[in-house]
PDB file of C-alpha atoms in Angstrom:
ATOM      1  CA  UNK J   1       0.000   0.000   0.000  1.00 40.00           C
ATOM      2  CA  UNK J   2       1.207   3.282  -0.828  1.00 46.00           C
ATOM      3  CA  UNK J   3       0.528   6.035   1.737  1.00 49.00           C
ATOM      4  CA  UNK J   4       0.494  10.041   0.769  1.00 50.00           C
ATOM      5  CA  UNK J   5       2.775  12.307   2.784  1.00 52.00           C
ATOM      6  CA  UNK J   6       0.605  13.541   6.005  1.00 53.00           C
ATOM      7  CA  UNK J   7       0.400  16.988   4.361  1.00 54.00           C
ATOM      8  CA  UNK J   8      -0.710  15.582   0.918  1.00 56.00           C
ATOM      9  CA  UNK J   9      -3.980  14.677  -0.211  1.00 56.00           C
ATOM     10  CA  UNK J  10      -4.671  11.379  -2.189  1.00 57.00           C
ATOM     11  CA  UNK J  11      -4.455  12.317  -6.109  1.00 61.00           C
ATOM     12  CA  UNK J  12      -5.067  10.181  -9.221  1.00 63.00           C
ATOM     13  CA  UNK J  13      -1.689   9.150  -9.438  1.00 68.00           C
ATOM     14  CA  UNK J  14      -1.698   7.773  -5.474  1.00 63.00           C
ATOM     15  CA  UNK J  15      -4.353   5.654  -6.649  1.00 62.00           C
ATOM     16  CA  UNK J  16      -3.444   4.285  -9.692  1.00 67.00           C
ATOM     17  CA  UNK J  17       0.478   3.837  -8.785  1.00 72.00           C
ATOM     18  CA  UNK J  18       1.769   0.471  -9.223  1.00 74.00           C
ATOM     19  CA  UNK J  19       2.268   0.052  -5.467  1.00 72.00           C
ATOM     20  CA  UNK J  20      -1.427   0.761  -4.931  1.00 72.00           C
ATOM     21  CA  UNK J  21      -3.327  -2.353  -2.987  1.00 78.00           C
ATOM     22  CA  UNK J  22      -6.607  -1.990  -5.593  1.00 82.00           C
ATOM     23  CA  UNK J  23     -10.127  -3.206  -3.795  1.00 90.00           C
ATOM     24  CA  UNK J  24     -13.277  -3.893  -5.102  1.00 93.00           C
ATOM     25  CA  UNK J  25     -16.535  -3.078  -3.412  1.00 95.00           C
ATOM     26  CA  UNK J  26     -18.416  -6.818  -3.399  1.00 96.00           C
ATOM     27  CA  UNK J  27     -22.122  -6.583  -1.736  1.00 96.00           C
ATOM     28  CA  UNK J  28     -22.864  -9.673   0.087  1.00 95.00           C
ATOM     29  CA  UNK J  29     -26.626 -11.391  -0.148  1.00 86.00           C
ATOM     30  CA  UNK J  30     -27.111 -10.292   3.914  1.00 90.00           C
ATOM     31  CA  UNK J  31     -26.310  -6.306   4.021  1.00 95.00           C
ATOM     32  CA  UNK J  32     -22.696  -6.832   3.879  1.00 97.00           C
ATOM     33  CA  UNK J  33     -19.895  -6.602   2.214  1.00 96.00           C
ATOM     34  CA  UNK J  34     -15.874  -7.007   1.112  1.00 96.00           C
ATOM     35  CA  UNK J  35     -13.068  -5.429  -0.525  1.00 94.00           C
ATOM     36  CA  UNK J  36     -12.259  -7.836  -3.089  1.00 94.00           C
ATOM     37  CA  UNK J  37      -8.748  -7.796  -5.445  1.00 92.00           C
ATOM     38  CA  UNK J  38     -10.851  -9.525  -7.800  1.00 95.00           C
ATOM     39  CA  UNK J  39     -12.187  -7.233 -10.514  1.00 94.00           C
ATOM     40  CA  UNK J  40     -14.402  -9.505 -12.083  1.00 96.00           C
ATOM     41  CA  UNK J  41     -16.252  -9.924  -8.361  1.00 96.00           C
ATOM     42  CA  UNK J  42     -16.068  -6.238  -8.274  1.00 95.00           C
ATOM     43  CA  UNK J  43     -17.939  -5.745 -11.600  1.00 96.00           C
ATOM     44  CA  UNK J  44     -20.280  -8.286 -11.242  1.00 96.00           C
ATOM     45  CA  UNK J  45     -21.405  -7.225  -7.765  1.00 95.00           C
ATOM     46  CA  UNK J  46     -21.745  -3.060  -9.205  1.00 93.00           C
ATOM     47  CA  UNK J  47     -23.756  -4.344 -11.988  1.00 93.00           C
ATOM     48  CA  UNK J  48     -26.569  -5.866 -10.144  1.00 92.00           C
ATOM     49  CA  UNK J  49     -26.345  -3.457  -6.868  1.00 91.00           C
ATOM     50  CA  UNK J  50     -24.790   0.127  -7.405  1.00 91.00           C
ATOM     51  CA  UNK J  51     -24.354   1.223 -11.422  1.00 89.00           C
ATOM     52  CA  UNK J  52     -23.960   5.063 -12.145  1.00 87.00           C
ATOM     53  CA  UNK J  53     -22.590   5.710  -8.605  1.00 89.00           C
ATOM     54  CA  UNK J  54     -21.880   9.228  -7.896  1.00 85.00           C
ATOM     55  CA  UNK J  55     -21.505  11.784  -4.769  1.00 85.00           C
ATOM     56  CA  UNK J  56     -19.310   9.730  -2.716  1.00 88.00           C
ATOM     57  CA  UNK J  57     -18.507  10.865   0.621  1.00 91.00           C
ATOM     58  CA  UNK J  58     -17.004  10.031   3.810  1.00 91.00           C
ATOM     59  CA  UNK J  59     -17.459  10.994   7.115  1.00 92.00           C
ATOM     60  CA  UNK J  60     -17.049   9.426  10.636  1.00 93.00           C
ATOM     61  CA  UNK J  61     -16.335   6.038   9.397  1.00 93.00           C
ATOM     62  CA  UNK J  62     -19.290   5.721   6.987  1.00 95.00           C
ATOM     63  CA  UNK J  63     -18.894   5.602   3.111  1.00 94.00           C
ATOM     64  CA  UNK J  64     -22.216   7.332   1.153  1.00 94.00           C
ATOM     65  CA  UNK J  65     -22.676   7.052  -2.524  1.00 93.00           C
ATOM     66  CA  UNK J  66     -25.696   7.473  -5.069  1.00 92.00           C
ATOM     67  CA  UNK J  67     -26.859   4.738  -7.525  1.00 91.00           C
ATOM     68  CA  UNK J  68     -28.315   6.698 -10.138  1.00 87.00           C
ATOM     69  CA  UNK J  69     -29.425   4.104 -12.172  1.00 86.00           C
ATOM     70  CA  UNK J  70     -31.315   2.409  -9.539  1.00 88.00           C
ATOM     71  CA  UNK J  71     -32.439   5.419  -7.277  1.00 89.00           C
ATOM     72  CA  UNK J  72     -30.633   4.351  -4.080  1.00 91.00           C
ATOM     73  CA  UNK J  73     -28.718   5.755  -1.479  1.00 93.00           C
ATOM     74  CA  UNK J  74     -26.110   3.382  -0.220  1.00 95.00           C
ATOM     75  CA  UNK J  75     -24.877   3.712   3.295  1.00 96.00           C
ATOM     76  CA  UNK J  76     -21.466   1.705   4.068  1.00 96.00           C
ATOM     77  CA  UNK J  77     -20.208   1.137   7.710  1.00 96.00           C
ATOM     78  CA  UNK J  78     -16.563   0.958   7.019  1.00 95.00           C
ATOM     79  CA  UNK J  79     -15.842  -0.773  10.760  1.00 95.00           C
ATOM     80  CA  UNK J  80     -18.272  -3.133  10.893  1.00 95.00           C
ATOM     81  CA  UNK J  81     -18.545  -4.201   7.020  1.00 96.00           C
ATOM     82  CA  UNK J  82     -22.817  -3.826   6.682  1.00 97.00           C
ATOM     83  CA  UNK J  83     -24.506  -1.371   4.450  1.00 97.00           C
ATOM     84  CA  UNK J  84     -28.221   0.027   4.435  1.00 96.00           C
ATOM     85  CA  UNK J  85     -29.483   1.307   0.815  1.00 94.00           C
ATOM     86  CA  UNK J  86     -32.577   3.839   0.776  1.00 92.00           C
ATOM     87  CA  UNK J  87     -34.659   5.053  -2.282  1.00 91.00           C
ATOM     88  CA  UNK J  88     -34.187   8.121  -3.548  1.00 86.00           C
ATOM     89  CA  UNK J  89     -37.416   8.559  -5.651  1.00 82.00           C
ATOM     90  CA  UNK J  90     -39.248  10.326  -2.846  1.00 73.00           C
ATOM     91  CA  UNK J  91     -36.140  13.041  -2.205  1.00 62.00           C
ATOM     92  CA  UNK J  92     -33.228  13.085  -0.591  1.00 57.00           C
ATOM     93  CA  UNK J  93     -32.937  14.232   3.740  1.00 55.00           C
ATOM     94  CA  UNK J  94     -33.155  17.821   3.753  1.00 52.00           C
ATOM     95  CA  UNK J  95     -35.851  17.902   1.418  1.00 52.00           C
ATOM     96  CA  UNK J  96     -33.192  18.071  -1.487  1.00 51.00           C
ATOM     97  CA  UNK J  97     -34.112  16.265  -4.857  1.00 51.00           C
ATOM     98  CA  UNK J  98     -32.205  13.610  -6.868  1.00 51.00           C
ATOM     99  CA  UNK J  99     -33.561  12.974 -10.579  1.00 54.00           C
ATOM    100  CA  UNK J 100     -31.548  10.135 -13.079  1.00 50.00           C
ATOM    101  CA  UNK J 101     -30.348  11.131 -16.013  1.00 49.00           C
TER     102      UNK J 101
END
């Protein structure tokens, strides 16, 4: 694993260095999930649960991301490796608005 300097943020080159440990998000049949270094697991599992993911954020140990394509919020507990997933058709908290595309 390749670490940035304390005073650095991650870039695109951090990520994709050849010293990078690459995971794959895999959701699991019972609300959880792993980090898979298979890519094929990876793809398979964003195919039928998350495509068209956008707005990720992270904050306090929880991962948050948008499935466009399928109108969810997903909700990932980083610590404890479960997930919740929401729809988004009747608004977002804050009575903000998501629409697909």
């Amino acid at each position: 694993t390749v670490l940035p300097s304390k005073n650095k943020r991650p870039q695109w080159d951090w990520l994709h260095s050849e010293q990078a440990d690459v995971k794959y998000l895999v959701f699991l049949d019972n609300k959880r999930f792993i980090w898979s270094s298979n890519i094929e697991e990876g793809r398979i599992s964003q195919s039928l649960y998350f495509r068209n993911v956008e707005g990720i954020d992270v904050k306090n140990g929880m991962l948050y991301f948008v499935s466009k394509k399928l109108s969810m919020l997903f909700v990932l507990d980083l610590d404890n490796g479960t997930y919740t997933s929401t729809s988004t058709e009747g608004g977002l908290l804050g009575r903000g608005s998501f629409y697909s595309s």
